[in-house]
PDB file of C-alpha atoms in Angstrom:
ATOM      1  CA  THR H   1     162.469 142.596 145.910  1.00 47.00           C
ATOM      2  CA  ASN H   2     161.523 146.026 147.142  1.00 51.00           C
ATOM      3  CA  ARG H   3     163.651 149.150 146.572  1.00 56.00           C
ATOM      4  CA  SER H   4     164.818 148.939 150.136  1.00 54.00           C
ATOM      5  CA  GLY H   5     166.327 145.575 149.374  1.00 55.00           C
ATOM      6  CA  ALA H   6     163.876 143.612 151.468  1.00 54.00           C
ATOM      7  CA  ARG H   7     162.481 140.517 149.764  1.00 57.00           C
ATOM      8  CA  SER H   8     158.803 140.848 149.010  1.00 59.00           C
ATOM      9  CA  ALA H   9     156.305 138.244 150.057  1.00 59.00           C
ATOM     10  CA  SER H  10     155.505 135.297 147.786  1.00 66.00           C
ATOM     11  CA  PRO H  11     152.819 136.021 145.151  1.00 65.00           C
ATOM     12  CA  TRP H  12     150.781 133.138 146.485  1.00 65.00           C
ATOM     13  CA  ARG H  13     150.989 134.583 149.962  1.00 68.00           C
ATOM     14  CA  ARG H  14     149.790 137.932 148.701  1.00 66.00           C
ATOM     15  CA  VAL H  15     146.814 136.328 146.981  1.00 63.00           C
ATOM     16  CA  GLU H  16     145.960 134.360 150.073  1.00 64.00           C
ATOM     17  CA  ARG H  17     146.212 137.425 152.269  1.00 64.00           C
ATOM     18  CA  ARG H  18     144.041 139.540 150.000  1.00 61.00           C
ATOM     19  CA  THR H  19     141.329 136.928 149.557  1.00 60.00           C
ATOM     20  CA  ARG H  20     141.046 136.279 153.253  1.00 59.00           C
ATOM     21  CA  HIS H  21     141.760 139.502 155.067  1.00 53.00           C
ATOM     22  CA  GLY H  22     141.938 142.608 152.920  1.00 52.00           C
ATOM     23  CA  GLY H  23     138.974 144.630 151.679  1.00 52.00           C
ATOM     24  CA  ASP H  24     140.827 145.812 148.581  1.00 52.00           C
ATOM     25  CA  TYR H  25     141.417 142.402 147.014  1.00 52.00           C
ATOM     26  CA  PRO H  26     140.657 142.273 143.236  1.00 56.00           C
ATOM     27  CA  PHE H  27     138.632 139.064 143.248  1.00 56.00           C
ATOM     28  CA  HIS H  28     136.499 136.905 145.457  1.00 58.00           C
ATOM     29  CA  VAL H  29     136.567 133.105 145.564  1.00 57.00           C
ATOM     30  CA  ILE H  30     133.149 131.445 145.862  1.00 64.00           C
ATOM     31  CA  ARG H  31     132.861 127.927 147.168  1.00 65.00           C
ATOM     32  CA  LEU H  32     130.064 125.816 145.634  1.00 64.00           C
ATOM     33  CA  GLU H  33     128.746 122.585 146.979  1.00 70.00           C
ATOM     34  CA  ARG H  34     128.231 119.611 144.656  1.00 70.00           C
ATOM     35  CA  PHE H  35     124.465 119.989 144.363  1.00 72.00           C
ATOM     36  CA  GLU H  36     124.945 123.683 143.603  1.00 75.00           C
ATOM     37  CA  TRP H  37     127.231 123.244 140.587  1.00 73.00           C
ATOM     38  CA  GLU H  38     125.077 120.361 139.331  1.00 80.00           C
ATOM     39  CA  GLU H  39     122.089 122.697 139.396  1.00 83.00           C
ATOM     40  CA  GLU H  40     124.135 125.361 137.622  1.00 81.00           C
ATOM     41  CA  SER H  41     125.094 122.839 134.933  1.00 83.00           C
ATOM     42  CA  ARG H  42     121.468 121.914 134.345  1.00 85.00           C
ATOM     43  CA  MET H  43     120.514 125.569 134.062  1.00 86.00           C
ATOM     44  CA  ILE H  44     123.263 126.121 131.495  1.00 84.00           C
ATOM     45  CA  GLU H  45     122.098 123.120 129.453  1.00 84.00           C
ATOM     46  CA  MET H  46     118.473 124.296 129.538  1.00 87.00           C
ATOM     47  CA  PHE H  47     119.481 127.777 128.446  1.00 85.00           C
ATOM     48  CA  ALA H  48     121.564 126.380 125.578  1.00 83.00           C
ATOM     49  CA  GLU H  49     118.714 124.119 124.459  1.00 83.00           C
ATOM     50  CA  GLU H  50     116.262 127.026 124.415  1.00 86.00           C
ATOM     51  CA  ARG H  51     118.672 129.058 122.306  1.00 83.00           C
ATOM     52  CA  GLY H  52     119.413 126.140 119.970  1.00 80.00           C
ATOM     53  CA  VAL H  53     123.039 125.981 121.016  1.00 78.00           C
ATOM     54  CA  SER H  54     124.717 122.566 121.228  1.00 76.00           C
ATOM     55  CA  LEU H  55     127.198 121.978 124.005  1.00 73.00           C
ATOM     56  CA  GLU H  56     128.521 118.802 122.390  1.00 78.00           C
ATOM     57  CA  ASP H  57     131.786 118.524 120.556  1.00 80.00           C
ATOM     58  CA  PRO H  58     131.097 119.419 116.879  1.00 83.00           C
ATOM     59  CA  ASP H  59     133.188 116.470 115.706  1.00 86.00           C
ATOM     60  CA  VAL H  60     131.127 114.083 117.830  1.00 86.00           C
ATOM     61  CA  VAL H  61     127.878 115.554 116.488  1.00 83.00           C
ATOM     62  CA  ALA H  62     129.071 115.284 112.876  1.00 88.00           C
ATOM     63  CA  ALA H  63     130.187 111.681 113.353  1.00 90.00           C
ATOM     64  CA  ARG H  64     126.855 110.696 114.895  1.00 89.00           C
ATOM     65  CA  ARG H  65     124.889 112.409 112.114  1.00 90.00           C
ATOM     66  CA  ALA H  66     126.977 110.649 109.446  1.00 92.00           C
ATOM     67  CA  ALA H  67     126.377 107.283 111.117  1.00 93.00           C
ATOM     68  CA  GLU H  68     122.614 107.905 111.240  1.00 93.00           C
ATOM     69  CA  GLU H  69     122.522 108.876 107.552  1.00 93.00           C
ATOM     70  CA  ALA H  70     124.529 105.788 106.584  1.00 93.00           C
ATOM     71  CA  GLU H  71     122.157 103.528 108.536  1.00 93.00           C
ATOM     72  CA  ALA H  72     119.100 105.140 106.919  1.00 93.00           C
ATOM     73  CA  ALA H  73     120.621 104.662 103.457  1.00 93.00           C
ATOM     74  CA  ARG H  74     121.384 101.006 104.218  1.00 93.00           C
ATOM     75  CA  VAL H  75     117.813 100.317 105.379  1.00 93.00           C
ATOM     76  CA  ALA H  76     116.366 102.067 102.311  1.00 92.00           C
ATOM     77  CA  ALA H  77     118.614 100.016  99.999  1.00 92.00           C
ATOM     78  CA  GLU H  78     117.547  96.766 101.674  1.00 92.00           C
ATOM     79  CA  LYS H  79     113.861  97.652 101.335  1.00 91.00           C
ATOM     80  CA  GLU H  80     114.297  98.547  97.666  1.00 90.00           C
ATOM     81  CA  GLN H  81     116.133  95.278  96.997  1.00 91.00           C
ATOM     82  CA  GLU H  82     113.401  93.268  98.740  1.00 91.00           C
ATOM     83  CA  ALA H  83     110.731  95.053  96.697  1.00 89.00           C
ATOM     84  CA  GLN H  84     112.597  94.295  93.458  1.00 89.00           C
ATOM     85  CA  GLU H  85     112.956  90.622  94.418  1.00 91.00           C
ATOM     86  CA  ARG H  86     109.247  90.342  95.218  1.00 89.00           C
ATOM     87  CA  LYS H  87     108.353  91.985  91.897  1.00 88.00           C
ATOM     88  CA  LEU H  88     110.635  89.689  89.911  1.00 90.00           C
ATOM     89  CA  LYS H  89     109.238  86.638  91.687  1.00 89.00           C
ATOM     90  CA  ALA H  90     105.635  87.726  91.058  1.00 87.00           C
ATOM     91  CA  ASP H  91     106.385  88.427  87.382  1.00 88.00           C
ATOM     92  CA  ALA H  92     108.047  85.029  86.979  1.00 88.00           C
ATOM     93  CA  GLU H  93     105.111  83.229  88.593  1.00 88.00           C
ATOM     94  CA  ARG H  94     102.612  85.130  86.457  1.00 87.00           C
ATOM     95  CA  LYS H  95     104.567  84.383  83.285  1.00 89.00           C
ATOM     96  CA  ALA H  96     104.778  80.691  84.209  1.00 88.00           C
ATOM     97  CA  ARG H  97     101.015  80.544  84.771  1.00 86.00           C
ATOM     98  CA  MET H  98     100.346  82.275  81.465  1.00 86.00           C
ATOM     99  CA  GLU H  99     102.652  79.910  79.568  1.00 87.00           C
ATOM    100  CA  ALA H 100     101.126  76.854  81.233  1.00 85.00           C
ATOM    101  CA  LYS H 101      97.575  77.984  80.461  1.00 83.00           C
ATOM    102  CA  ALA H 102      98.495  78.904  76.903  1.00 83.00           C
ATOM    103  CA  ALA H 103     100.114  75.499  76.424  1.00 83.00           C
ATOM    104  CA  ALA H 104      97.089  73.759  77.915  1.00 81.00           C
ATOM    105  CA  ALA H 105      94.690  75.773  75.757  1.00 77.00           C
ATOM    106  CA  GLY H 106      96.742  75.202  72.615  1.00 68.00           C
ATOM    107  CA  GLY H 107      97.174  71.488  73.329  1.00 59.00           C
ATOM    108  CA  GLY H 108      93.508  70.633  73.924  1.00 53.00           C
ATOM    109  CA  GLY H 109      92.472  67.283  72.473  1.00 48.00           C
ATOM    110  CA  GLN H 110      96.069  66.045  72.103  1.00 49.00           C
ATOM    111  CA  GLY H 111      95.592  63.320  74.714  1.00 46.00           C
ATOM    112  CA  ASP H 112      98.827  62.109  76.283  1.00 46.00           C
ATOM    113  CA  GLN H 113     101.041  63.977  73.816  1.00 47.00           C
ATOM    114  CA  ASP H 114     103.436  66.647  75.081  1.00 49.00           C
ATOM    115  CA  ALA H 115     102.084  70.185  75.416  1.00 45.00           C
ATOM    116  CA  PRO H 116     102.821  72.461  72.432  1.00 45.00           C
ATOM    117  CA  GLY H 117     105.865  74.663  72.901  1.00 46.00           C
ATOM    118  CA  ALA H 118     107.582  72.250  75.315  1.00 45.00           C
ATOM    119  CA  GLU H 119     111.181  71.415  74.496  1.00 47.00           C
ATOM    120  CA  GLY H 120     111.401  68.257  72.426  1.00 45.00           C
ATOM    121  CA  ALA H 121     107.613  68.007  72.083  1.00 43.00           C
ATOM    122  CA  VAL H 122     106.291  66.368  68.929  1.00 41.00           C
ATOM    123  CA  VAL H 123     102.782  67.302  67.793  1.00 42.00           C
ATOM    124  CA  PRO H 124     102.105  65.809  64.340  1.00 40.00           C
ATOM    125  CA  ASN H 125      98.819  67.669  63.776  1.00 43.00           C
ATOM    126  CA  GLU H 126     100.070  71.081  64.950  1.00 44.00           C
ATOM    127  CA  ALA H 127     101.087  72.323  61.494  1.00 43.00           C
ATOM    128  CA  ALA H 128      97.813  71.182  59.958  1.00 41.00           C
ATOM    129  CA  ALA H 129      95.809  72.830  62.737  1.00 43.00           C
ATOM    130  CA  SER H 130      97.744  76.082  62.285  1.00 44.00           C
ATOM    131  CA  GLU H 131      97.140  76.078  58.539  1.00 47.00           C
ATOM    132  CA  GLU H 132      93.461  75.293  59.030  1.00 46.00           C
ATOM    133  CA  HIS H 133      92.834  78.226  61.395  1.00 46.00           C
ATOM    134  CA  ALA H 134      95.453  80.677  60.042  1.00 48.00           C
ATOM    135  CA  PRO H 135      94.085  83.887  58.473  1.00 50.00           C
ATOM    136  CA  ALA H 136      94.621  84.644  54.812  1.00 49.00           C
ATOM    137  CA  GLY H 137      97.946  86.179  53.846  1.00 49.00           C
ATOM    138  CA  GLY H 138     100.103  83.854  55.948  1.00 53.00           C
ATOM    139  CA  GLN H 139      99.644  85.827  59.182  1.00 63.00           C
ATOM    140  CA  THR H 140     100.107  84.140  62.559  1.00 71.00           C
ATOM    141  CA  ALA H 141      96.882  82.698  63.929  1.00 75.00           C
ATOM    142  CA  TRP H 142      95.910  84.158  67.303  1.00 79.00           C
ATOM    143  CA  MET H 143      93.297  82.534  69.533  1.00 79.00           C
ATOM    144  CA  SER H 144      91.608  83.776  72.705  1.00 80.00           C
ATOM    145  CA  ALA H 145      91.301  82.098  76.100  1.00 80.00           C
ATOM    146  CA  VAL H 146      90.402  82.998  79.693  1.00 79.00           C
ATOM    147  CA  ASP H 147      92.746  82.524  82.660  1.00 78.00           C
ATOM    148  CA  GLY H 148      91.764  81.413  86.152  1.00 73.00           C
ATOM    149  CA  GLU H 149      91.043  84.999  87.200  1.00 73.00           C
ATOM    150  CA  GLY H 150      88.553  85.556  84.387  1.00 74.00           C
ATOM    151  CA  ASN H 151      90.890  87.703  82.260  1.00 78.00           C
ATOM    152  CA  THR H 152      90.904  87.218  78.487  1.00 81.00           C
ATOM    153  CA  TYR H 153      94.306  86.730  76.838  1.00 80.00           C
ATOM    154  CA  TYR H 154      95.495  85.732  73.367  1.00 81.00           C
ATOM    155  CA  TYR H 155      97.957  83.029  72.316  1.00 82.00           C
ATOM    156  CA  THR H 156      99.395  81.299  69.280  1.00 82.00           C
ATOM    157  CA  ASP H 157     100.348  77.712  68.572  1.00 77.00           C
ATOM    158  CA  ALA H 158     103.979  78.839  68.792  1.00 76.00           C
ATOM    159  CA  GLY H 159     103.513  79.625  72.483  1.00 76.00           C
ATOM    160  CA  ASP H 160     103.278  83.430  72.201  1.00 81.00           C
ATOM    161  CA  THR H 161     100.871  85.093  74.654  1.00 82.00           C
ATOM    162  CA  ALA H 162      99.536  88.651  74.988  1.00 82.00           C
ATOM    163  CA  TRP H 163      96.886  90.459  77.004  1.00 80.00           C
ATOM    164  CA  GLU H 164      95.765  92.421  73.926  1.00 80.00           C
ATOM    165  CA  LEU H 165      95.471  91.298  70.318  1.00 77.00           C
ATOM    166  CA  PRO H 166      98.557  92.635  68.474  1.00 77.00           C
ATOM    167  CA  GLU H 167      97.969  95.382  65.949  1.00 75.00           C
ATOM    168  CA  GLY H 168      97.184  93.969  62.533  1.00 69.00           C
ATOM    169  CA  ALA H 169      96.690  90.440  63.863  1.00 70.00           C
ATOM    170  CA  GLN H 170      93.519  88.509  63.138  1.00 68.00           C
ATOM    171  CA  LEU H 171      91.670  86.321  65.590  1.00 70.00           C
ATOM    172  CA  ALA H 172      91.412  82.787  64.201  1.00 67.00           C
ATOM    173  CA  ASP H 173      88.034  81.083  64.039  1.00 61.00           C
ATOM    174  CA  THR H 174      88.577  77.837  65.910  1.00 57.00           C
ATOM    175  CA  GLY H 175      84.958  76.740  65.592  1.00 52.00           C
ATOM    176  CA  GLU H 176      84.679  76.569  69.393  1.00 50.00           C
ATOM    177  CA  TYR H 177      82.076  78.431  71.419  1.00 45.00           C
ATOM    178  CA  ASP H 178      82.906  81.759  73.011  1.00 47.00           C
ATOM    179  CA  GLU H 179      83.149  81.289  76.760  1.00 45.00           C
ATOM    180  CA  TYR H 180      81.519  84.652  77.378  1.00 42.00           C
ATOM    181  CA  GLU H 181      78.534  84.038  75.110  1.00 44.00           C
ATOM    182  CA  TYR H 182      76.932  81.270  77.128  1.00 45.00           C
ATOM    183  CA  SER H 183      75.402  80.966  80.545  1.00 47.00           C
ATOM    184  CA  TYR H 184      73.882  78.168  82.535  1.00 46.00           C
ATOM    185  CA  GLU H 185      70.356  79.041  81.429  1.00 49.00           C
ATOM    186  CA  ASP H 186      71.258  78.911  77.708  1.00 49.00           C
ATOM    187  CA  PHE H 187      71.498  75.142  77.780  1.00 47.00           C
ATOM    188  CA  GLY H 188      67.807  74.633  78.694  1.00 45.00           C
ATOM    189  CA  GLU H 189      66.360  71.709  80.557  1.00 45.00           C
ATOM    190  CA  SER H 190      67.950  69.163  78.230  1.00 45.00           C
ATOM    191  CA  GLY H 191      71.505  70.184  79.154  1.00 48.00           C
ATOM    192  CA  ALA H 192      70.981  71.259  82.744  1.00 46.00           C
ATOM    193  CA  ASP H 193      71.781  67.841  84.130  1.00 55.00           C
ATOM    194  CA  GLN H 194      75.164  67.771  82.342  1.00 73.00           C
ATOM    195  CA  TRP H 195      76.665  71.001  83.742  1.00 78.00           C
ATOM    196  CA  GLU H 196      77.793  71.424  87.346  1.00 81.00           C
ATOM    197  CA  GLU H 197      78.555  74.648  89.186  1.00 81.00           C
ATOM    198  CA  ALA H 198      82.095  74.987  90.627  1.00 82.00           C
ATOM    199  CA  HIS H 199      84.507  77.675  91.863  1.00 79.00           C
ATOM    200  CA  ASP H 200      88.181  78.135  91.050  1.00 79.00           C
ATOM    201  CA  GLU H 201      91.030  79.018  93.433  1.00 77.00           C
ATOM    202  CA  GLN H 202      90.254  82.739  93.107  1.00 75.00           C
ATOM    203  CA  GLY H 203      86.604  82.187  94.038  1.00 74.00           C
ATOM    204  CA  TYR H 204      85.156  82.793  90.563  1.00 77.00           C
ATOM    205  CA  ARG H 205      82.199  80.635  89.559  1.00 80.00           C
ATOM    206  CA  TYR H 206      82.412  78.470  86.464  1.00 80.00           C
ATOM    207  CA  TRP H 207      80.448  75.579  84.920  1.00 80.00           C
ATOM    208  CA  TYR H 208      81.909  72.138  84.348  1.00 77.00           C
ATOM    209  CA  ASN H 209      80.622  69.254  82.231  1.00 82.00           C
ATOM    210  CA  PRO H 210      81.887  65.945  83.680  1.00 78.00           C
ATOM    211  CA  THR H 211      80.806  64.101  80.556  1.00 77.00           C
ATOM    212  CA  THR H 212      82.764  66.110  78.004  1.00 76.00           C
ATOM    213  CA  GLY H 213      85.307  67.742  80.330  1.00 75.00           C
ATOM    214  CA  GLU H 214      84.359  71.216  79.064  1.00 79.00           C
ATOM    215  CA  SER H 215      84.181  74.261  81.339  1.00 78.00           C
ATOM    216  CA  TYR H 216      83.425  77.966  80.976  1.00 76.00           C
ATOM    217  CA  TYR H 217      83.144  81.081  83.138  1.00 76.00           C
ATOM    218  CA  ASP H 218      80.202  83.414  83.560  1.00 67.00           C
ATOM    219  CA  GLU H 219      80.688  86.822  82.033  1.00 51.00           C
ATOM    220  CA  GLN H 220      82.522  89.113  84.456  1.00 40.00           C
ATOM    221  CA  GLU H 221      81.163  92.591  85.118  1.00 38.00           C
TER     222      GLU H 221
END
């Protein structure tokens, strides 16, 4: 109320009167159409983007970033696991091929008998063959062979295989020809009709004798 006792006008009425009629009002109300405040919003967003300021809720941004990092970690873990599985599978297949070739090379001339190193296999002449080709001093006899890819590896009658001859081991003299020391021309005209040219699964050329069942590879560069 005023000092005179008269009730003053409502505050809302005073605001309305000043904004509409008086020239001494403290503020001015601006009316914006929909397209105008949409344009203003876009301008604000562009300005914030140029200044590197995010208008999003910080909690929302942090949650989204955490979800993206978790997804990236999950994908990386899956790829690493797949790579490990492929490596283990390839190693197992390679080891199986090496063991099979070593068994076949060590069991040559055994006929229908079980391959050496197989579980429950009985090879009566294995001990005698080992003693015959074993180096002096009781060391294990190592022999050389060539796999299907043309790589030389070493094996024993016990089924051990290695890409390189172990240190201190001696290569046994089996009395067989060295597969790298012969070529097709070395057999002359007399043996030319007994050897046939063939290719293995990897595309390497080798020579096969259908009469004796022998085969050998050309020397690889």
